[in-house]
mmCIF file of C-alpha atoms and ligand atoms in Angstrom:
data_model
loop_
_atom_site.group_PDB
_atom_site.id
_atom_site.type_symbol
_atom_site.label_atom_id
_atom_site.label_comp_id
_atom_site.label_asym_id
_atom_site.label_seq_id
_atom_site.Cartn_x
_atom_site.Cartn_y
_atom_site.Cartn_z
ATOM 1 C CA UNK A 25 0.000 0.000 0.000
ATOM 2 C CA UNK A 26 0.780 3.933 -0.317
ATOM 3 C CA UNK A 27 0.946 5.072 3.079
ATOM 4 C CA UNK A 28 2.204 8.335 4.281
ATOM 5 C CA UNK A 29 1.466 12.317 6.011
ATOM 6 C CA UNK A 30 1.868 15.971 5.054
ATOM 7 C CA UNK A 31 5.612 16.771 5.564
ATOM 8 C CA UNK A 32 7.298 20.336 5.767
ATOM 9 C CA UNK A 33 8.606 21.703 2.163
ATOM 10 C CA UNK A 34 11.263 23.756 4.129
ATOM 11 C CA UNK A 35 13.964 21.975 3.419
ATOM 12 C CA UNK A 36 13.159 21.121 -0.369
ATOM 13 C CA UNK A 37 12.407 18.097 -2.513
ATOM 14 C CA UNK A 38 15.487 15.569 -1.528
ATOM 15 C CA UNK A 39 15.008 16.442 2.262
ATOM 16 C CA UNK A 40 11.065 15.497 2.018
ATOM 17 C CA UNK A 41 12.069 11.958 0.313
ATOM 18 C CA UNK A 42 14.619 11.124 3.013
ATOM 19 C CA UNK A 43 11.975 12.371 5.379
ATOM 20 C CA UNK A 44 9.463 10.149 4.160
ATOM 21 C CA UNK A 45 11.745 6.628 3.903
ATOM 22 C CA UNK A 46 12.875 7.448 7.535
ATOM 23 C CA UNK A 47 9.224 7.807 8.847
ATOM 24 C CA UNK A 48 8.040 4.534 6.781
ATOM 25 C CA UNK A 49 6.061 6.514 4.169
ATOM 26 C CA UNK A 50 6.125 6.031 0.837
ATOM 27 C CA UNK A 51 4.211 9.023 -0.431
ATOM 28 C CA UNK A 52 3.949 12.212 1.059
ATOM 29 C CA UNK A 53 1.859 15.649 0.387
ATOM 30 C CA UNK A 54 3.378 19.194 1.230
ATOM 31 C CA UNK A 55 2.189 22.502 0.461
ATOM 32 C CA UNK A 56 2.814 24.335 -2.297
ATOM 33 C CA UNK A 57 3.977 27.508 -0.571
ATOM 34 C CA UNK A 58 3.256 29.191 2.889
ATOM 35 C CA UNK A 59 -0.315 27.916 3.440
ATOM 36 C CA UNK A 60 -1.242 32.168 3.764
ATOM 37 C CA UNK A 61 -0.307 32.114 0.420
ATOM 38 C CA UNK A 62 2.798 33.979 -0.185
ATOM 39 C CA UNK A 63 5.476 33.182 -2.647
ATOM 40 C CA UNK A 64 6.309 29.705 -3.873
ATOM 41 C CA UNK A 65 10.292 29.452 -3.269
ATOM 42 C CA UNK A 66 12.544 29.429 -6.556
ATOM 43 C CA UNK A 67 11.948 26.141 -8.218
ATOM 44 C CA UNK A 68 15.765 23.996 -8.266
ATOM 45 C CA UNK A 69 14.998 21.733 -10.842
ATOM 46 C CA UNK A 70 18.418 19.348 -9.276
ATOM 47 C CA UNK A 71 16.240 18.759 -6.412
ATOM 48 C CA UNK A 72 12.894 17.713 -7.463
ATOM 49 C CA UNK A 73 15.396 15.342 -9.390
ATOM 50 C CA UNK A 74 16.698 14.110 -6.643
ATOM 51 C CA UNK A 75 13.287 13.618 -5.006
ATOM 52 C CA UNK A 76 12.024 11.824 -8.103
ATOM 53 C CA UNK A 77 15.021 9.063 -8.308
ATOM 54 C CA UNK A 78 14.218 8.375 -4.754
ATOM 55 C CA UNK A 79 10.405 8.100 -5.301
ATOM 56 C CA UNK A 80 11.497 5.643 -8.194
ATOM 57 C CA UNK A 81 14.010 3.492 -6.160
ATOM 58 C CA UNK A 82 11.749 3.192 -3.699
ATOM 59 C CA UNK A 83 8.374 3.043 -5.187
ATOM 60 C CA UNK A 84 6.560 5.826 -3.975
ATOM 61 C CA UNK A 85 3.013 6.233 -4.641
ATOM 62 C CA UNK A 86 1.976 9.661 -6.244
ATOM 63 C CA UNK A 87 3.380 13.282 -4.934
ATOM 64 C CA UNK A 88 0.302 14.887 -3.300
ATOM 65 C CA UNK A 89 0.835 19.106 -3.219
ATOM 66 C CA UNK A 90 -1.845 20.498 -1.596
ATOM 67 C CA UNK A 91 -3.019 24.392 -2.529
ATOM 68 C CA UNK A 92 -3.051 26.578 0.342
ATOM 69 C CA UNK A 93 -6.180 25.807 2.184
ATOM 70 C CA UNK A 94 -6.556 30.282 2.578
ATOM 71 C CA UNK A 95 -7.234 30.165 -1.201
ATOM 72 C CA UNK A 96 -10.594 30.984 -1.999
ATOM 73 C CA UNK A 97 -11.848 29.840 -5.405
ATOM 74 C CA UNK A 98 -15.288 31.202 -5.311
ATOM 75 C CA UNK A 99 -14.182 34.043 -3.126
ATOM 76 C CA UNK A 100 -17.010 37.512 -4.713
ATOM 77 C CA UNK A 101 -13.236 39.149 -5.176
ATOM 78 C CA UNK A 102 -12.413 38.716 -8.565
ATOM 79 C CA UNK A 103 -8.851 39.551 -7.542
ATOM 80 C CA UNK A 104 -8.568 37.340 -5.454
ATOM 81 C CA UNK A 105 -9.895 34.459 -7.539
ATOM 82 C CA UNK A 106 -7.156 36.013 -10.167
ATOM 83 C CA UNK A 107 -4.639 35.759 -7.450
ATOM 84 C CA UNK A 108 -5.749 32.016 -6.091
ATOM 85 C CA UNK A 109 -5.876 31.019 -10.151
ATOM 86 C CA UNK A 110 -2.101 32.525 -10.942
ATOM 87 C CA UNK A 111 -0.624 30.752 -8.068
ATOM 88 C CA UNK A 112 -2.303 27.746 -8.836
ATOM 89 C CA UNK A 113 -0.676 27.645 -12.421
ATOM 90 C CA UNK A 114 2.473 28.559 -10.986
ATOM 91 C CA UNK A 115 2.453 25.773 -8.478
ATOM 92 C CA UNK A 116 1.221 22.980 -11.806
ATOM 93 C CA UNK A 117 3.913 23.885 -13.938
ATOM 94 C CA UNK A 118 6.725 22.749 -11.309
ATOM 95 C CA UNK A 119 4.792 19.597 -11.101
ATOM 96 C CA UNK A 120 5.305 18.922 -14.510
ATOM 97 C CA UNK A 121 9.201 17.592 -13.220
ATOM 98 C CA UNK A 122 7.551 14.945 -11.081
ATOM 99 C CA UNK A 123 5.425 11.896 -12.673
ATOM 100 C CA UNK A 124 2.136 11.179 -11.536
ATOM 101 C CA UNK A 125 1.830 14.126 -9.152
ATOM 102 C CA UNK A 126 -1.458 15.020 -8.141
ATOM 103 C CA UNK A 127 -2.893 18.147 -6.748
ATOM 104 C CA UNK A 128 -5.618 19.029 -4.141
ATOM 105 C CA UNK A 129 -7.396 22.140 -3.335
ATOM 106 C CA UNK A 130 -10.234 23.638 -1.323
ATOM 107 C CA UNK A 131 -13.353 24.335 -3.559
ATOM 108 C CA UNK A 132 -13.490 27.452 -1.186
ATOM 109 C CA UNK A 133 -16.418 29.316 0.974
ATOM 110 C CA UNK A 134 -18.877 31.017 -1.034
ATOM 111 C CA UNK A 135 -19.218 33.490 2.011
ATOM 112 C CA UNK A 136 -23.113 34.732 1.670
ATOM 113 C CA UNK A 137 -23.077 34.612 -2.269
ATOM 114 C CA UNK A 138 -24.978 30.909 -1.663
ATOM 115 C CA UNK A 139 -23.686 27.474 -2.362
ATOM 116 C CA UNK A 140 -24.571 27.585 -6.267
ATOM 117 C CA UNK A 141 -22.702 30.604 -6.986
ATOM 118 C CA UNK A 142 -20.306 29.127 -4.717
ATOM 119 C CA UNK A 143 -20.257 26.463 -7.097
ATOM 120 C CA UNK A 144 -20.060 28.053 -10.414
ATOM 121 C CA UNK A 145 -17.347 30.409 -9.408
ATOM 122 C CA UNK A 146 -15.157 27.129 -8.546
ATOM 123 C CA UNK A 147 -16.192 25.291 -11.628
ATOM 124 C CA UNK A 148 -14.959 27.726 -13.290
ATOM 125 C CA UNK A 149 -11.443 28.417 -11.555
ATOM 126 C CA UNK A 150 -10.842 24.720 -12.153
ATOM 127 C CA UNK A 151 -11.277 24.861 -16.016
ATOM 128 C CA UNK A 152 -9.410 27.913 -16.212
ATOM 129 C CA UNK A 153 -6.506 25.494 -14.431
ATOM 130 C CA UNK A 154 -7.036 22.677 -16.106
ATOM 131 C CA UNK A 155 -7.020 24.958 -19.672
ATOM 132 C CA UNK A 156 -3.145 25.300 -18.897
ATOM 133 C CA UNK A 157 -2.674 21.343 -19.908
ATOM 134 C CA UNK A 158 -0.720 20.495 -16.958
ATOM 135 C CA UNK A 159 0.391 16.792 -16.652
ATOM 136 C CA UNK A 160 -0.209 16.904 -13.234
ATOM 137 C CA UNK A 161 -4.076 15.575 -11.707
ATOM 138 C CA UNK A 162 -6.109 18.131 -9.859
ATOM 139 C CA UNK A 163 -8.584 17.025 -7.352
ATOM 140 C CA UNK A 164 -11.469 18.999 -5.667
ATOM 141 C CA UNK A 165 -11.197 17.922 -1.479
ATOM 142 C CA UNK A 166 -14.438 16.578 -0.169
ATOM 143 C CA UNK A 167 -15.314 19.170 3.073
ATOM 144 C CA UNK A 168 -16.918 19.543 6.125
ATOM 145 C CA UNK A 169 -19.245 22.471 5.535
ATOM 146 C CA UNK A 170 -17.903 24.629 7.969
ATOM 147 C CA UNK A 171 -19.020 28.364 7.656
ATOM 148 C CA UNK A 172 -19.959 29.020 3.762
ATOM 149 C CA UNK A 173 -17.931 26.001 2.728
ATOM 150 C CA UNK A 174 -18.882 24.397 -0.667
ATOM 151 C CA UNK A 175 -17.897 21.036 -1.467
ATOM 152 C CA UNK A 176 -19.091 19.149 1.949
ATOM 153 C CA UNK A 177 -21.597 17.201 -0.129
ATOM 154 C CA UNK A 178 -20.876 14.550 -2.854
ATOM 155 C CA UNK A 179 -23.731 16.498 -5.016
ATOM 156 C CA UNK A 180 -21.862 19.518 -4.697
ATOM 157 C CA UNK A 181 -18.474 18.288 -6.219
ATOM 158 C CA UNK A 182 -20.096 16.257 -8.928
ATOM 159 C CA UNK A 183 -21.450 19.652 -9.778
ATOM 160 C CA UNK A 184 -18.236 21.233 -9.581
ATOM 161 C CA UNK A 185 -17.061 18.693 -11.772
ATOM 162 C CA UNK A 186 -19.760 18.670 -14.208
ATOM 163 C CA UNK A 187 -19.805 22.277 -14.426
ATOM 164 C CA UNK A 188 -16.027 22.584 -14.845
ATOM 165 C CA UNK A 189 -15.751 20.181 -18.084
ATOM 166 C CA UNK A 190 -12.962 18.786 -16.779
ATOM 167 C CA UNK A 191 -11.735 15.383 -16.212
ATOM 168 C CA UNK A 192 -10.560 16.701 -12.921
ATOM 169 C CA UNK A 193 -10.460 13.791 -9.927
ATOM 170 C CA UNK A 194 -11.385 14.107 -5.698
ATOM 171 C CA UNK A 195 -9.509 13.705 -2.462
ATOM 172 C CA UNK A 196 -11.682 12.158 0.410
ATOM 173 C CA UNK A 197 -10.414 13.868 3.486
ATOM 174 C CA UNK A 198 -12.096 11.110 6.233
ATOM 175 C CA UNK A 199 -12.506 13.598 9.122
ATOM 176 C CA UNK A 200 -14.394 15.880 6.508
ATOM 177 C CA UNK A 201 -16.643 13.780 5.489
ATOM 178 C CA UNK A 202 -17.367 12.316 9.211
ATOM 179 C CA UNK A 203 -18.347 16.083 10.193
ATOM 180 C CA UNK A 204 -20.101 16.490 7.086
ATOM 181 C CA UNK A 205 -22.479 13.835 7.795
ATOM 182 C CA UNK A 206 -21.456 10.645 6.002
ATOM 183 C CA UNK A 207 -21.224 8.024 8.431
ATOM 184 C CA UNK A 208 -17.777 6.191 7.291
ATOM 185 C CA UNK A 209 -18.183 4.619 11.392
ATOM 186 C CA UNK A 210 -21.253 2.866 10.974
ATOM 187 C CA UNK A 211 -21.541 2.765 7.035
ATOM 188 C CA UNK A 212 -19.082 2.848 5.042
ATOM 189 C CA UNK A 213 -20.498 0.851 2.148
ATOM 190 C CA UNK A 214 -23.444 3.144 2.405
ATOM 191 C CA UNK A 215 -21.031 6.091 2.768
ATOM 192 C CA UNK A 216 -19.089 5.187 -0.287
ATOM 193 C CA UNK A 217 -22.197 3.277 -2.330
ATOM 194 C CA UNK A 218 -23.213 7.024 -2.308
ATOM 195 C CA UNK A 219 -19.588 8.597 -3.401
ATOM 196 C CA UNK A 220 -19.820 5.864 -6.402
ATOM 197 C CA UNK A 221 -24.043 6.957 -7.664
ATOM 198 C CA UNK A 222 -22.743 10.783 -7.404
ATOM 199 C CA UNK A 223 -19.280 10.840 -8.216
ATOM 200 C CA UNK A 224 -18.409 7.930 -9.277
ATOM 201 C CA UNK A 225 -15.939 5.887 -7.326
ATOM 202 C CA UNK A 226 -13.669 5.843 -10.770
ATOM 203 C CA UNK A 227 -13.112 9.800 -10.005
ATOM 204 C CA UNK A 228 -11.629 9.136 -5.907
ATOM 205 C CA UNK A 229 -8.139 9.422 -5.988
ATOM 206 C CA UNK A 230 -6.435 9.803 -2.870
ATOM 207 C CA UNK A 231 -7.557 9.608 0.673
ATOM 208 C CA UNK A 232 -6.762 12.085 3.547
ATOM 209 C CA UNK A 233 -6.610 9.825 6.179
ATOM 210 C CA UNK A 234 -7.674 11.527 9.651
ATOM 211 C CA UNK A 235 -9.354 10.748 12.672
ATOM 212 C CA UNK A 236 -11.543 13.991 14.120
ATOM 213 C CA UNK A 237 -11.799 15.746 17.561
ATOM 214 C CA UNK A 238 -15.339 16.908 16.433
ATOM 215 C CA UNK A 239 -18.838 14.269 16.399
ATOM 216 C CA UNK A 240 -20.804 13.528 13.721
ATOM 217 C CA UNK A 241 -22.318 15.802 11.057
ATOM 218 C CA UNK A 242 -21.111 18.620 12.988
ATOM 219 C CA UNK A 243 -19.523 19.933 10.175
ATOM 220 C CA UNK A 244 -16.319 21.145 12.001
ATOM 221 C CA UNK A 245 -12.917 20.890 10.651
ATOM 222 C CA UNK A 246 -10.845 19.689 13.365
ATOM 223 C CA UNK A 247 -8.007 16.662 12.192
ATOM 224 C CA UNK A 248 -7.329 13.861 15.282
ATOM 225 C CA UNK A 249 -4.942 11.731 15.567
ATOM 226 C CA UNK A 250 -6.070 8.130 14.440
ATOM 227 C CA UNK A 251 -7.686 6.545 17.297
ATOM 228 C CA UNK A 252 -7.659 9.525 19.379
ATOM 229 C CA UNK A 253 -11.267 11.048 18.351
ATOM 230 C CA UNK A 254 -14.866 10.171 17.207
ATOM 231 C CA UNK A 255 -13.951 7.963 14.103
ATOM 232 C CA UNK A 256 -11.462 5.617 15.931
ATOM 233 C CA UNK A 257 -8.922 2.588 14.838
ATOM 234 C CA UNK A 258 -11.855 0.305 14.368
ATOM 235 C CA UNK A 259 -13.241 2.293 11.264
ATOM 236 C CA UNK A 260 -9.955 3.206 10.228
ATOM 237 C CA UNK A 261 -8.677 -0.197 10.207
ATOM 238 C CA UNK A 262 -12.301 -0.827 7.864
ATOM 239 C CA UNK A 263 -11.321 2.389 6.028
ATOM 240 C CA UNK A 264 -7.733 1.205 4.950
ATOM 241 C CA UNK A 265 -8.999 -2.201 3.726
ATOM 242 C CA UNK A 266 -12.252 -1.391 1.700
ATOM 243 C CA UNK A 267 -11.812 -2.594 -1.527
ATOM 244 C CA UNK A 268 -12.975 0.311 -2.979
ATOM 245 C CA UNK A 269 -10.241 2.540 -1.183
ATOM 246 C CA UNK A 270 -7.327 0.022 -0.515
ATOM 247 C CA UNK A 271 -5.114 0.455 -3.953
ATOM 248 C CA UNK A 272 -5.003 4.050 -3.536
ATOM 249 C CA UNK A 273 -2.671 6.285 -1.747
ATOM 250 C CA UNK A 274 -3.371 7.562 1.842
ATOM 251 C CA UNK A 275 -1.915 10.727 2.892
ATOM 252 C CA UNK A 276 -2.232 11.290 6.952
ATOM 253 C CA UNK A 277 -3.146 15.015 7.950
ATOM 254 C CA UNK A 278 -2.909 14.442 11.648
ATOM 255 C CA UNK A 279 -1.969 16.574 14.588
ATOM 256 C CA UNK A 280 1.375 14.542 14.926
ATOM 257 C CA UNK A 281 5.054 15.632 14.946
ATOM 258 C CA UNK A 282 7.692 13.223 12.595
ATOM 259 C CA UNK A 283 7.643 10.355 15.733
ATOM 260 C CA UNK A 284 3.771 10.249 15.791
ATOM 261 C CA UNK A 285 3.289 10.258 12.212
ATOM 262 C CA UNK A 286 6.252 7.113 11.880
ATOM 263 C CA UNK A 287 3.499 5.513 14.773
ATOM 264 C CA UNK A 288 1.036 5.962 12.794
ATOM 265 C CA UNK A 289 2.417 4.454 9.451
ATOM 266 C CA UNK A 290 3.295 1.772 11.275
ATOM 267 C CA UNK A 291 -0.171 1.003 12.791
ATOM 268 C CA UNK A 292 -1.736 1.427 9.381
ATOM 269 C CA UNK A 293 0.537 -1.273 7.348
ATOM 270 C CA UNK A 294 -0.205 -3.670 10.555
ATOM 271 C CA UNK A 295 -3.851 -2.876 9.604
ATOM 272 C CA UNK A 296 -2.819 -4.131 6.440
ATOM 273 C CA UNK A 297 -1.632 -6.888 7.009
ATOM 274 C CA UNK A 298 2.505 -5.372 5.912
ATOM 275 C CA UNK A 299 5.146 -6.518 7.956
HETATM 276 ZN ZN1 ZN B 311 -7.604 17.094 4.085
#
């Protein structure tokens, strides 16, 4: 399996592959730049070598870069949609260097302009992005629905999908879709039998794997570690093994620093079944 967590791009591309072999991960997802959005640092295309001949000796499942989650693609600023659009291209044309790469954002908070201009305005960031032919996969994150936040229902990203005329895919963030109201605990062949009539199972991606301090359909955004809040290691353990989940790659977004997140790997691929 493709097991691993959100590591620090502070250091650069090698440093995050030697990162991720010494924590047991092979895959990893990092931000793009400062998650307030400021500027990317100068691209050194040596290193994101580097990073890919380790991915390939090692067989690393697929580079995850995650947007910065204060981007706001259906923001009523058209500035700052230009702004959240720019730096998106920007951030797709380094991933060009790395094979398979995918990349996640935040369909954003419609903030009082109502969920289906909310909607539109994203659909139509994401085929302005997509437009720019990058090799690189973009998926739309499943949410929780906190404040104004679009995307916390499947309906609402098939629509952004539709809309967008793209061939665009989706990240499943767990503790998102707990708090949004799908019960993954108690049903997650309902749960998912629901992803697959909407969306379409075909479209899911990658999998943000996260336990959450907050209960059911509360649609709060608070990450846990695994078997430390309301989903707990018995789904998770049912989570990682679903056939319709287990052959893609699972990116941990916990509260953890590099010791916890090695714990966790480890308790995953024993889930597993890995040695
Ligand atoms: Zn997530």
């Amino acid at each position: 399996m493709n097991i691993g967590c959100h590591l620090s791009f502070s250091k650069g591309y090698e440093a995050m592959g030697r990162e991720a072999l010494r924590l047991g991960a092979d895959c990893f997802q990092f931000f793009s730049r400062n998650p307030r959005g400021g500027a990317a640092r100068p691209f050194d295309a040596g290193d994101a070598l580097a990073l890919e001949k380790i991915a390939e000796e090692n067989s690393f499942g697929p580079l995850l870069v995650h947007a910065p989650y204060t981007f706001n693609p259906c923001s009523a600023d058209a500035g700052l949609r230009k702004f959240a659009l720019e730096a998106m291209k920007e951030d797709l044309s380094r991933l060009g260097a790395f094979k398979g790469a995918l990349y996640n954002f935040h369909p954003g908070s419609h903030v009082g302009q109502g969920v289906k201009r909310g909607v539109e305005l994203s659909a139509r960031l994401l085929s302005e992005v997509c437009s720019g032919n990058f090799s690189a996969k973009i998926l739309v994150e499943t949410m929780s629905g906190k404040g104004s936040e679009i995307g916390s229902t499947f309906g609402e990203i098939a629509e952004i999908l539709e809309k967008s005329g793209t061939d665009a895919g989706v990240c499943l963030d767990t503790c998102h879709a707990y708090s949004a109201g799908y019960d993954i605990v108690r049903d997650l062949d309902g749960a998912l039998g629901e992803f697959d009539r909407i969306i379409g199972l075909g479209k899911l991606k990658a999998v943000h794997l996260n336990d959450s301090m907050a209960p059911f359909n509360s649609k709060k955004d608070r990450h846990e570690k695994l078997g430390e809040g309301t989903i707990g290691l018995e789904a998770i353990g049912r989570i990682v093994n679903h056939p319709a989940l287990r052959e893609l790659p699972f990116y941990l977004e916990t509260p953890n620093d590099p010791a916890g997140y090695a714990r966790e790997i480890a308790l995953v691929r024993k889930m597993r079944g890995e040695p």
